[in-house]
Coordinates of C-alpha atoms in Angstrom, one line a residue:
M1 CA 151.8 6.9 -104.7
G2 CA 152.8 3.6 -102.4
K3 CA 150.1 2.0 -100.6
A4 CA 151.2 2.6 -97.1
Q5 CA 152.6 -0.4 -95.6
T6 CA 150.4 -2.0 -92.9
Y7 CA 150.6 -4.1 -89.8
Y8 CA 149.0 -7.0 -88.8
A9 CA 149.7 -8.0 -84.9
V10 CA 148.8 -11.8 -84.0
A11 CA 148.8 -11.9 -79.9
R12 CA 147.1 -15.4 -80.1
G13 CA 148.1 -17.4 -83.0
I14 CA 150.2 -20.5 -84.7
R15 CA 153.4 -17.8 -84.1
P16 CA 152.7 -14.6 -82.6
G17 CA 154.0 -11.8 -83.2
I18 CA 153.6 -8.4 -85.9
Y19 CA 153.9 -8.9 -89.5
T20 CA 153.8 -6.9 -92.7
A21 CA 151.3 -9.2 -94.8
W22 CA 147.9 -10.4 -94.7
F23 CA 148.2 -13.6 -97.5
G24 CA 151.0 -16.0 -98.2
T25 CA 152.2 -18.8 -96.3
E26 CA 154.2 -16.6 -94.0
G27 CA 151.6 -13.3 -93.4
A28 CA 149.4 -12.8 -90.8
E29 CA 146.0 -15.1 -92.1
A30 CA 148.5 -18.1 -91.7
Q31 CA 149.0 -17.9 -88.4
V32 CA 144.9 -17.1 -87.3
R33 CA 143.5 -19.9 -89.9
G34 CA 142.0 -22.5 -88.2
F35 CA 143.5 -21.4 -84.6
T36 CA 140.0 -20.8 -81.9
G37 CA 140.2 -18.0 -79.8
A38 CA 143.0 -16.8 -81.9
L39 CA 143.8 -12.8 -81.2
Y40 CA 144.7 -10.3 -84.3
K41 CA 144.2 -6.7 -86.0
K42 CA 145.4 -4.4 -88.6
F43 CA 147.4 -1.4 -87.5
A44 CA 148.7 1.6 -89.7
T45 CA 152.2 1.4 -87.0
L46 CA 154.4 -0.9 -86.5
S47 CA 154.1 0.8 -82.3
E48 CA 150.1 0.5 -82.8
A49 CA 150.5 -2.9 -83.3
E50 CA 153.5 -2.9 -80.8
R51 CA 151.0 -1.4 -78.2
W52 CA 148.6 -3.2 -78.3
L53 CA 150.0 -6.9 -78.3
V54 CA 151.1 -5.5 -74.1
H55 CA 146.9 -5.6 -73.9
P56 CA 145.3 -7.2 -76.7
L57 CA 141.5 -7.4 -75.8
S58 CA 141.8 -4.4 -73.2
A59 CA 142.7 -2.2 -76.2
A60 CA 139.9 -3.4 -78.3
A61 CA 137.0 -3.1 -76.1
A62 CA 138.1 0.2 -75.4
S63 CA 138.8 1.3 -78.8
A64 CA 135.9 -0.8 -81.1
K65 CA 138.0 0.9 -84.8
G66 CA 140.1 -1.3 -87.7
A67 CA 140.0 -3.3 -90.7
A68 CA 139.5 -6.7 -91.6
P69 CA 142.8 -7.6 -93.1
H70 CA 143.3 -8.5 -96.4
E71 CA 146.1 -6.0 -97.4
G72 CA 149.2 -7.9 -99.7
G73 CA 153.1 -7.1 -98.3
S74 CA 156.1 -8.3 -96.9
S75 CA 155.5 -11.2 -95.2
K76 CA 158.3 -10.8 -92.7
P77 CA 157.7 -10.7 -88.8
H78 CA 158.3 -7.9 -86.9
F79 CA 159.2 -8.3 -83.0
S80 CA 160.2 -6.1 -80.7
G81 CA 162.6 -7.9 -78.6
R82 CA 160.9 -9.8 -76.1
D83 CA 158.4 -13.3 -77.2
Q84 CA 154.9 -11.7 -78.5
R85 CA 152.7 -14.2 -77.2
C86 CA 149.8 -13.8 -75.3
D87 CA 150.3 -12.5 -72.0
E88 CA 147.0 -13.3 -70.5
R89 CA 147.9 -11.8 -67.0
E90 CA 148.3 -8.6 -68.8
T91 CA 145.0 -8.8 -71.1
S92 CA 141.4 -8.3 -69.9
F93 CA 141.5 -12.3 -69.9
L94 CA 142.5 -13.6 -66.7
P95 CA 144.6 -17.3 -66.8
G96 CA 143.3 -19.6 -67.3
S97 CA 140.7 -19.0 -69.3
A98 CA 141.9 -20.2 -72.8
A99 CA 140.5 -20.7 -76.2
L100 CA 139.2 -23.5 -77.5
R101 CA 141.6 -24.6 -80.4
G102 CA 140.5 -26.1 -83.2
G103 CA 138.0 -25.5 -87.3
T104 CA 137.6 -22.0 -87.1
L105 CA 139.1 -18.9 -88.3
A106 CA 138.4 -16.0 -85.6
V107 CA 137.3 -13.3 -88.0
P108 CA 136.8 -8.8 -86.6
A109 CA 133.4 -8.6 -85.2
S110 CA 130.8 -6.4 -87.2
E111 CA 129.0 -4.0 -84.5
P112 CA 130.9 -1.3 -83.1
L113 CA 130.9 -1.8 -79.2
S114 CA 132.5 1.1 -77.6
G115 CA 133.9 0.0 -75.0
T116 CA 130.8 -3.1 -74.3
I117 CA 132.3 -6.3 -74.3
V118 CA 129.7 -8.6 -76.1
V119 CA 129.4 -12.0 -74.9
Y120 CA 127.7 -15.0 -76.6
T121 CA 126.2 -17.6 -75.0
D122 CA 125.0 -21.2 -75.5
G123 CA 124.5 -24.5 -73.6
G124 CA 122.9 -28.1 -74.2
C125 CA 123.1 -32.2 -73.3
R126 CA 121.8 -35.1 -75.3
G127 CA 119.3 -36.7 -73.0
N128 CA 119.2 -34.2 -70.0
P129 CA 120.5 -35.6 -68.1
G130 CA 123.1 -36.4 -70.2
P131 CA 127.1 -35.8 -72.0
G132 CA 126.5 -32.0 -72.2
G133 CA 128.9 -28.6 -73.2
Y134 CA 128.7 -25.3 -73.4
G135 CA 130.4 -22.9 -76.4
V136 CA 131.4 -18.7 -75.4
I137 CA 132.1 -16.0 -77.8
V138 CA 133.7 -12.9 -76.1
I139 CA 133.3 -9.9 -79.2
A140 CA 136.0 -6.7 -77.9
G141 CA 136.0 -3.9 -80.9
D142 CA 137.5 -6.7 -83.9
T143 CA 139.2 -8.9 -81.1
R144 CA 137.1 -12.6 -80.7
I145 CA 137.3 -15.5 -78.3
E146 CA 135.6 -19.0 -78.1
L147 CA 135.3 -20.7 -75.0
A148 CA 133.7 -24.3 -74.7
E149 CA 133.6 -27.6 -72.3
G150 CA 132.5 -31.1 -72.3
F151 CA 131.0 -32.8 -69.6
R152 CA 130.0 -36.5 -68.8
L153 CA 126.2 -35.9 -67.4
T154 CA 124.2 -32.4 -66.3
T155 CA 121.3 -31.1 -67.6
N156 CA 120.9 -28.1 -70.5
N157 CA 120.4 -25.2 -67.1
R158 CA 123.2 -26.4 -66.1
M159 CA 124.9 -25.9 -69.1
E160 CA 123.5 -22.8 -69.7
M161 CA 124.1 -21.4 -66.3
M162 CA 128.1 -22.4 -66.9
A163 CA 128.6 -21.0 -70.1
C164 CA 127.5 -17.7 -68.5
I165 CA 130.4 -18.0 -65.3
A166 CA 132.4 -19.5 -67.9
A167 CA 132.2 -16.2 -69.9
L168 CA 131.9 -14.2 -67.5
K169 CA 135.0 -15.8 -65.3
A170 CA 137.5 -15.0 -68.3
L171 CA 136.9 -11.2 -67.4
K172 CA 139.2 -8.7 -65.4
P173 CA 136.4 -6.9 -63.5
P174 CA 134.7 -4.5 -63.6
A175 CA 133.9 -5.3 -67.6
D176 CA 130.9 -3.5 -69.3
V177 CA 129.2 -6.6 -70.6
I178 CA 126.5 -7.3 -73.0
L179 CA 125.4 -11.3 -72.5
R180 CA 122.9 -13.1 -75.4
S181 CA 122.2 -16.0 -74.5
D182 CA 118.7 -18.2 -76.1
S183 CA 117.9 -19.3 -72.3
R184 CA 114.9 -18.4 -70.7
Y185 CA 116.0 -19.6 -67.4
V186 CA 118.6 -17.9 -67.2
I187 CA 117.6 -14.4 -68.6
N188 CA 114.2 -14.4 -66.5
G189 CA 116.4 -15.6 -63.4
I190 CA 118.5 -12.5 -63.8
N191 CA 116.0 -10.0 -65.5
K192 CA 113.0 -10.6 -62.9
G193 CA 115.2 -11.0 -60.1
W194 CA 114.3 -14.3 -59.1
A195 CA 117.8 -15.6 -58.3
R196 CA 118.6 -12.9 -56.3
R197 CA 115.3 -13.0 -54.2
W198 CA 116.3 -17.3 -54.2
R199 CA 119.5 -15.7 -52.6
A200 CA 118.4 -13.6 -49.7
N201 CA 116.6 -16.2 -48.6
N202 CA 118.9 -18.5 -48.4
W203 CA 118.7 -20.2 -51.9
M204 CA 114.5 -21.4 -51.3
R205 CA 112.6 -21.0 -54.3
T206 CA 109.8 -21.1 -51.3
R207 CA 109.2 -22.2 -47.9
N208 CA 109.6 -25.9 -48.6
E209 CA 111.4 -25.9 -51.8
A210 CA 115.0 -25.2 -52.2
A211 CA 115.9 -23.3 -55.7
E212 CA 117.4 -26.0 -57.8
N213 CA 120.9 -25.2 -58.9
S214 CA 121.9 -22.8 -56.8
D215 CA 125.2 -24.3 -56.8
L216 CA 125.9 -22.0 -60.4
W217 CA 123.4 -19.2 -59.2
A218 CA 125.1 -18.3 -56.5
Q219 CA 128.3 -18.0 -58.4
L220 CA 126.7 -16.3 -61.5
L221 CA 125.6 -13.6 -58.9
D222 CA 128.9 -13.4 -57.8
L223 CA 130.2 -12.6 -61.3
C224 CA 127.4 -10.0 -62.1
D225 CA 128.4 -7.8 -58.8
S226 CA 131.8 -8.0 -59.8
H227 CA 131.4 -6.8 -63.8
R228 CA 127.9 -4.4 -65.1
V229 CA 126.0 -6.9 -67.0
R230 CA 123.3 -6.4 -69.6
F231 CA 121.5 -10.0 -69.8
D232 CA 120.0 -9.8 -73.8
W233 CA 117.8 -13.4 -74.5
V234 CA 118.6 -13.8 -78.8
H235 CA 115.8 -16.4 -80.1
G236 CA 118.2 -20.1 -80.9
H237 CA 117.9 -21.8 -84.0
A238 CA 117.1 -18.5 -85.4
G239 CA 119.9 -18.1 -87.8
Q240 CA 121.7 -15.5 -85.5
A241 CA 125.5 -16.3 -86.4
E242 CA 127.3 -16.0 -83.3
N243 CA 124.5 -18.2 -81.2
E244 CA 124.5 -21.1 -83.6
R245 CA 128.0 -20.9 -83.4
C246 CA 127.9 -21.0 -79.5
D247 CA 125.8 -24.2 -80.2
A248 CA 128.2 -25.9 -82.5
L249 CA 131.2 -25.0 -80.1
A250 CA 128.7 -26.8 -77.0
G251 CA 127.5 -29.9 -79.4
A252 CA 131.2 -30.4 -79.7
A253 CA 131.9 -30.0 -76.1
A254 CA 129.8 -33.0 -75.4
L255 CA 130.8 -35.0 -77.9
G256 CA 134.7 -35.1 -77.0
P257 CA 137.4 -36.4 -75.5
D258 CA 137.7 -37.2 -71.4
L259 CA 134.9 -34.6 -70.3
K260 CA 134.5 -33.3 -66.8
E261 CA 132.5 -34.7 -64.3
D262 CA 129.8 -31.9 -63.6
L263 CA 130.3 -32.9 -59.6
A264 CA 127.4 -30.2 -57.9
Y265 CA 125.1 -32.3 -59.6
L266 CA 126.8 -36.2 -59.5
Q267 CA 126.7 -35.7 -55.5
G268 CA 122.9 -34.3 -55.2
R269 CA 124.4 -30.6 -53.9
T270 CA 122.4 -28.4 -57.0
R271 CA 119.1 -27.4 -53.8
M272 CA 121.0 -26.8 -51.1
P273 CA 120.5 -23.8 -49.4
Q274 CA 124.5 -22.5 -50.1

């Protein structure tokens, strides 16, 4: 009995489309290897692959099924009569949330999610303050996206917060999200209710002291109100794969060319009542 045909849908990669082979120069693997932020998935039927290409991330979040691609077959790509590149207006990612390209193979996630999107974040800077960056990994089923951005002058805590903000901004609300960060500052600020208390007090930490980074806390709380988010602390630099990857993304972003400006920090607008 012959092996059943397998289809590999590539929503975001070098050449998006549907492929009947994983290996080979014209297979699906060649379209996603080295393309950070690649979106792809394996299917048993062509119709399933075509349906998934319309809503790649939301479909993955709704059903965390699917095996890692590894089978051979004909390498001819299949297209269904239109450009199969990912239409970000139709996915769970909002326009403008394009992932950082370069240097990694997006691989199927190992943990079942059953509809929940898992986010890993990290941020930091060289010098504190100094050049900084953040890294984000968003996982929904076997779909994975990486985001990163660098800034010319900022702080560690601001990069940790911007990572969370970037991740949640990239998702269509409302989404069920588990956000995992190694920042006690972020985790305690949310889970212990500090940030909401500061907001209720017009961003005053005490009677005489304004809360630090109120510009970012305001954004983060608004996003938390738009989604259903659980914040979990993870131990940094302890060998957790996604945390280590986020750290690497953040470090690379901080060293990149054309760093952005953290305008609120530069203009001294981080401790002002909103």
